[in-house]
Amino acid sequence: MKLILLGAPGAGKGTQAEIIAAKLRIPTISTGNILREAIRNETQTGLEAKRYMDGGMLVPDDVILGIVAERVAREDCKNGFILDGVPRTIAQAQALEDKGVCMDCVLSIEIDDAVIERRMTGRRVCASCGASYHVTAHPPRAGGVCDACGGELIIRKDDAPDTVRQRLKVFHEQTEALKGFYEKLGKLKLINGDQPIEAVTRDVLAALEIAQ
Ligand code: AP5
Ligand code: MG
Ligand code: ZN
């Protein structure tokens, strides 16, 4: 199973990717999480990506494609993987096709901008593994620490309201067109993201024809 989760910032890509990846026992490749780790480790890639991410802009395609190529070549991807937050431009999508990284299915998690802006103020993320939580919709079991790894929960710098609005603008300008790209390839399915997390998961599994 090679799956792309497409959707606006805050649509729930990371949340659903974690659940589906555990169920299918395949890895999630989140370019956002990989870049944030690179920033923490102060690598060359991290230093280059930081100014784009802090401003809510996209990181250049060549940086992203390098990251993805390296990651999908690893052993744990041989039975499939979930791409969370990549591709994000037509150029990235075309480059993946050209490289023979052919996806089975592309799920677009659909949700209005106004709902997203409200959601993002409550998001907390694990500083170690990148897992997403929400103060009311998806609280951690123990206050302030990640269920999965015990890491500290923090507010993402790019979740400031102005930066969220900028990220939504970039999504509509550069990423939303991917729906047409994958629709032409016959791979696109739409998922209603404006419902409780479990209901979104149910619809995702149904779209993938996986038993609940
Ligand atoms: P990235 O980390 O991918 O951020 P994003 O796409 O903006 O998406 P988010 O991670 O913010 O949201 P999500 O859809 O994962 O939602 P989540 O599940 O957390 O990218 C960050 C930056 O990196 C980009 O701006 C760019 O600079 C760079 N970058 C990354 N990839 C790139 C690429 N390919 N090309 C170029 N640049 C790239 O959920 C959000 C919140 O809602 C959480 O609090 C969650 O608990 C809650 N929630 C989830 N589902 C529900 C629900 N159904 N009901 C209620 N609450 C819910
Ligand atoms: Mg995410
Ligand atoms: Zn964690």
Short mmCIF file of C-alpha atoms and ligand atoms in Angstrom, two decimals:
data_model
loop_
_atom_site.label_atom_id
_atom_site.label_comp_id
_atom_site.label_asym_id
_atom_site.label_seq_id
_atom_site.Cartn_x
_atom_site.Cartn_y
_atom_site.Cartn_z
CA MET A 1 0.00 0.00 0.00
CA LYS A 2 1.44 3.34 -1.10
CA LEU A 3 -0.81 6.11 0.09
CA ILE A 4 -0.74 9.91 -0.04
CA LEU A 5 -2.63 11.96 2.53
CA LEU A 6 -3.42 15.31 1.01
CA GLY A 7 -5.08 18.18 2.81
CA ALA A 8 -4.78 21.68 4.18
CA PRO A 9 -2.59 22.42 7.20
CA GLY A 10 -4.43 21.07 10.22
CA ALA A 11 -6.78 18.89 8.15
CA GLY A 12 -5.71 15.86 10.22
CA LYS A 13 -3.13 14.26 7.91
CA GLY A 14 -0.66 13.50 10.69
CA THR A 15 -3.35 12.23 13.05
CA GLN A 16 -4.80 9.82 10.48
CA ALA A 17 -1.36 8.80 9.15
CA GLU A 18 -0.32 7.59 12.63
CA ILE A 19 -3.48 5.52 13.05
CA ILE A 20 -3.38 3.96 9.57
CA ALA A 21 0.37 3.32 9.70
CA ALA A 22 -0.02 1.38 12.97
CA LYS A 23 -2.91 -0.62 11.54
CA LEU A 24 -1.14 -1.48 8.26
CA ARG A 25 2.33 -1.79 9.85
CA ILE A 26 3.91 0.50 7.31
CA PRO A 27 5.87 3.69 8.03
CA THR A 28 4.63 7.24 7.69
CA ILE A 29 6.86 9.67 5.88
CA SER A 30 6.03 13.16 7.08
CA THR A 31 8.24 15.75 5.42
CA GLY A 32 7.13 18.27 8.05
CA ASN A 33 8.33 16.00 10.89
CA ILE A 34 11.59 15.18 9.08
CA LEU A 35 12.28 18.89 8.52
CA ARG A 36 11.49 19.77 12.14
CA GLU A 37 13.92 17.08 13.28
CA ALA A 38 16.56 18.51 10.92
CA ILE A 39 15.99 21.94 12.46
CA ARG A 40 16.43 20.52 15.98
CA ASN A 41 19.65 18.80 14.90
CA GLU A 42 20.84 21.98 13.16
CA THR A 43 21.74 20.12 9.98
CA GLN A 44 22.35 21.96 6.69
CA THR A 45 18.86 20.98 5.48
CA GLY A 46 17.36 22.17 8.76
CA LEU A 47 19.08 25.52 8.58
CA GLU A 48 17.87 26.02 5.02
CA ALA A 49 14.29 24.90 5.74
CA LYS A 50 13.74 26.89 8.94
CA ARG A 51 13.16 30.31 7.40
CA TYR A 52 10.58 28.93 4.98
CA MET A 53 8.74 26.95 7.64
CA ASP A 54 8.67 29.76 10.19
CA GLY A 55 7.14 32.01 7.53
CA GLY A 56 4.53 29.46 6.48
CA MET A 57 6.12 29.08 3.02
CA LEU A 58 6.97 25.88 1.18
CA VAL A 59 10.51 24.52 1.35
CA PRO A 60 12.06 24.28 -2.17
CA ASP A 61 11.10 21.20 -4.20
CA ASP A 62 14.67 19.90 -4.61
CA VAL A 63 15.17 19.76 -0.83
CA ILE A 64 11.91 17.85 -0.38
CA LEU A 65 12.55 15.43 -3.23
CA GLY A 66 15.99 14.63 -1.83
CA ILE A 67 14.47 13.83 1.57
CA VAL A 68 11.75 11.61 0.09
CA ALA A 69 14.10 9.74 -2.26
CA GLU A 70 16.42 8.89 0.63
CA ARG A 71 13.54 7.83 2.90
CA VAL A 72 11.57 5.60 0.49
CA ALA A 73 14.75 3.72 -0.42
CA ARG A 74 15.05 2.34 3.13
CA GLU A 75 14.23 -1.27 3.94
CA ASP A 76 11.13 -0.51 6.04
CA CYS A 77 9.36 1.00 3.00
CA LYS A 78 9.46 -2.16 0.91
CA ASN A 79 5.86 -3.13 1.79
CA GLY A 80 4.55 0.39 1.36
CA PHE A 81 4.38 3.72 3.13
CA ILE A 82 2.15 6.70 3.80
CA LEU A 83 3.19 10.11 2.54
CA ASP A 84 1.96 12.82 4.94
CA GLY A 85 2.30 16.36 3.61
CA VAL A 86 4.14 15.43 0.44
CA PRO A 87 3.84 16.01 -2.48
CA ARG A 88 2.68 19.58 -2.12
CA THR A 89 3.35 21.04 -5.55
CA ILE A 90 2.66 19.72 -9.05
CA ALA A 91 6.43 19.62 -9.59
CA GLN A 92 6.87 17.33 -6.55
CA ALA A 93 4.01 15.07 -7.68
CA GLN A 94 5.36 14.86 -11.23
CA ALA A 95 8.88 14.13 -9.97
CA LEU A 96 7.59 11.23 -7.83
CA GLU A 97 5.73 9.77 -10.82
CA ASP A 98 8.83 10.21 -13.02
CA LYS A 99 10.96 8.42 -10.45
CA GLY A 100 8.54 5.50 -10.48
CA VAL A 101 7.25 6.18 -6.95
CA CYS A 102 3.73 5.21 -8.02
CA MET A 103 1.00 5.65 -5.48
CA ASP A 104 -1.99 3.32 -5.09
CA CYS A 105 -4.34 5.89 -3.64
CA VAL A 106 -4.51 9.59 -2.78
CA LEU A 107 -6.90 10.62 -0.03
CA SER A 108 -7.76 14.29 0.23
CA ILE A 109 -8.97 15.24 3.70
CA GLU A 110 -11.48 18.02 3.08
CA ILE A 111 -12.19 20.76 5.60
CA ASP A 112 -13.05 24.48 5.67
CA ASP A 113 -10.40 27.06 6.52
CA ALA A 114 -12.51 28.48 9.37
CA VAL A 115 -12.61 25.09 11.15
CA ILE A 116 -8.86 24.74 10.73
CA GLU A 117 -8.09 28.14 12.21
CA ARG A 118 -10.09 27.18 15.33
CA ARG A 119 -8.46 23.74 15.55
CA MET A 120 -4.89 24.93 15.31
CA THR A 121 -5.03 27.01 18.47
CA GLY A 122 -5.56 23.80 20.46
CA ARG A 123 -2.88 21.70 18.81
CA ARG A 124 0.08 20.38 20.79
CA VAL A 125 2.83 18.28 19.21
CA CYS A 126 5.43 15.94 20.64
CA ALA A 127 8.85 17.57 20.48
CA SER A 128 10.48 14.13 20.08
CA CYS A 129 8.35 12.07 17.68
CA GLY A 130 6.07 14.70 16.15
CA ALA A 131 2.76 13.07 17.21
CA SER A 132 -0.19 15.48 17.18
CA TYR A 133 -2.57 16.11 20.08
CA HIS A 134 -5.37 18.56 20.76
CA VAL A 135 -6.33 20.04 24.11
CA THR A 136 -9.97 18.96 23.74
CA ALA A 137 -10.38 16.76 20.61
CA HIS A 138 -7.38 14.50 21.29
CA PRO A 139 -5.77 15.10 24.69
CA PRO A 140 -2.76 13.01 25.78
CA ARG A 141 -3.43 10.35 28.46
CA ALA A 142 -1.02 12.02 30.88
CA GLY A 143 -0.98 15.82 30.87
CA GLY A 144 1.85 17.41 28.93
CA VAL A 145 3.64 14.28 27.67
CA CYS A 146 3.34 12.17 24.52
CA ASP A 147 1.42 8.85 24.80
CA ALA A 148 3.74 7.20 22.30
CA CYS A 149 7.19 8.22 23.53
CA GLY A 150 6.87 10.31 26.70
CA GLY A 151 8.27 13.36 24.88
CA GLU A 152 7.40 16.90 25.88
CA LEU A 153 4.32 18.45 24.18
CA ILE A 154 4.88 21.86 22.67
CA ILE A 155 3.11 24.42 20.48
CA ARG A 156 4.47 24.49 16.93
CA LYS A 157 5.96 27.83 16.00
CA ASP A 158 4.07 27.92 12.71
CA ASP A 159 0.71 27.46 14.51
CA ALA A 160 0.58 31.18 15.35
CA PRO A 161 -2.73 32.47 13.82
CA ASP A 162 -1.06 34.71 11.20
CA THR A 163 1.24 31.90 10.09
CA VAL A 164 -1.70 29.46 9.89
CA ARG A 165 -3.49 31.91 7.57
CA GLN A 166 -0.34 32.17 5.44
CA ARG A 167 -0.05 28.36 5.28
CA LEU A 168 -3.71 28.10 4.20
CA LYS A 169 -3.05 30.66 1.45
CA VAL A 170 -0.06 28.66 0.22
CA PHE A 171 -2.17 25.49 0.32
CA HIS A 172 -4.86 27.01 -1.90
CA GLU A 173 -2.31 28.52 -4.28
CA GLN A 174 0.13 25.64 -4.66
CA THR A 175 -1.16 22.38 -3.22
CA GLU A 176 -4.88 22.18 -3.89
CA ALA A 177 -4.24 21.70 -7.63
CA LEU A 178 -2.83 18.26 -6.80
CA LYS A 179 -6.41 17.05 -6.46
CA GLY A 180 -6.89 17.57 -10.21
CA PHE A 181 -3.52 15.97 -10.93
CA TYR A 182 -4.43 12.75 -9.09
CA GLU A 183 -8.03 12.77 -10.23
CA LYS A 184 -6.78 12.54 -13.83
CA LEU A 185 -4.70 9.52 -12.78
CA GLY A 186 -7.85 7.98 -11.27
CA LYS A 187 -6.32 7.83 -7.79
CA LEU A 188 -8.16 10.56 -5.87
CA LYS A 189 -10.72 9.93 -3.13
CA LEU A 190 -12.26 12.65 -0.94
CA ILE A 191 -12.66 12.26 2.82
CA ASN A 192 -14.78 14.54 5.01
CA GLY A 193 -12.31 15.85 7.60
CA ASP A 194 -14.87 17.83 9.58
CA GLN A 195 -16.02 15.04 11.87
CA PRO A 196 -14.57 13.36 14.97
CA ILE A 197 -11.16 11.66 14.55
CA GLU A 198 -12.64 8.12 14.79
CA ALA A 199 -15.24 8.93 12.10
CA VAL A 200 -12.53 10.23 9.76
CA THR A 201 -10.53 7.03 10.35
CA ARG A 202 -13.61 4.94 9.58
CA ASP A 203 -14.08 6.76 6.26
CA VAL A 204 -10.37 6.44 5.43
CA LEU A 205 -10.42 2.68 6.02
CA ALA A 206 -13.61 2.35 3.97
CA ALA A 207 -12.05 4.31 1.10
CA LEU A 208 -9.03 1.99 1.20
CA GLU A 209 -11.32 -1.06 1.45
CA ILE A 210 -9.62 -2.16 4.66
CA ALA A 211 -11.63 -3.99 7.34
CA GLN A 212 -12.42 -1.74 10.35
P1 AP5 B 1 3.59 19.97 7.86
O1 AP5 B 1 4.20 19.57 9.14
O2 AP5 B 1 3.26 18.93 6.86
O3 AP5 B 1 2.32 20.83 8.19
P2 AP5 B 1 0.93 21.04 7.45
O4 AP5 B 1 0.72 20.43 6.12
O5 AP5 B 1 0.74 22.48 7.49
O6 AP5 B 1 -0.05 20.18 8.25
P3 AP5 B 1 -0.09 20.05 9.78
O7 AP5 B 1 0.93 19.11 10.28
O8 AP5 B 1 -0.15 21.42 10.38
O9 AP5 B 1 -1.55 19.44 9.95
P4 AP5 B 1 -2.07 17.95 9.82
O10 AP5 B 1 -2.94 17.86 8.61
O11 AP5 B 1 -0.98 16.97 9.97
O12 AP5 B 1 -3.04 17.94 11.06
P5 AP5 B 1 -2.93 17.21 12.48
O13 AP5 B 1 -3.20 15.76 12.31
O14 AP5 B 1 -1.72 17.64 13.19
O15 AP5 B 1 4.50 21.05 7.15
C1 AP5 B 1 5.03 22.16 7.88
C2 AP5 B 1 5.91 23.00 6.99
O16 AP5 B 1 6.99 22.20 6.48
C3 AP5 B 1 5.25 23.56 5.74
O17 AP5 B 1 4.59 24.79 6.01
C4 AP5 B 1 6.46 23.74 4.81
O18 AP5 B 1 7.19 24.88 5.15
C5 AP5 B 1 7.31 22.52 5.13
N1 AP5 B 1 7.00 21.36 4.29
C6 AP5 B 1 6.58 20.13 4.71
N2 AP5 B 1 6.38 19.31 3.66
C7 AP5 B 1 6.69 20.04 2.55
C8 AP5 B 1 6.65 19.75 1.16
N3 AP5 B 1 6.27 18.54 0.70
N4 AP5 B 1 7.01 20.74 0.30
C9 AP5 B 1 7.41 21.94 0.74
N5 AP5 B 1 7.44 22.29 2.05
C10 AP5 B 1 7.09 21.34 2.94
O19 AP5 B 1 -4.23 17.84 13.17
C11 AP5 B 1 -4.29 19.23 13.50
C12 AP5 B 1 -4.93 19.41 14.88
O20 AP5 B 1 -6.29 19.03 14.82
C13 AP5 B 1 -4.31 18.54 16.00
O21 AP5 B 1 -4.39 19.24 17.19
C14 AP5 B 1 -5.21 17.30 16.02
O22 AP5 B 1 -5.21 16.67 17.29
C15 AP5 B 1 -6.55 17.91 15.69
N6 AP5 B 1 -7.42 17.04 14.93
C16 AP5 B 1 -7.07 16.15 13.94
N7 AP5 B 1 -8.16 15.55 13.43
C17 AP5 B 1 -9.22 16.07 14.10
C18 AP5 B 1 -10.63 15.87 14.01
N8 AP5 B 1 -11.16 14.99 13.13
N9 AP5 B 1 -11.44 16.58 14.85
C19 AP5 B 1 -10.91 17.46 15.73
N10 AP5 B 1 -9.59 17.70 15.87
C20 AP5 B 1 -8.76 17.02 15.05
MG MG B 2 1.12 17.13 10.22
ZN ZN B 3 6.22 11.41 21.01
#
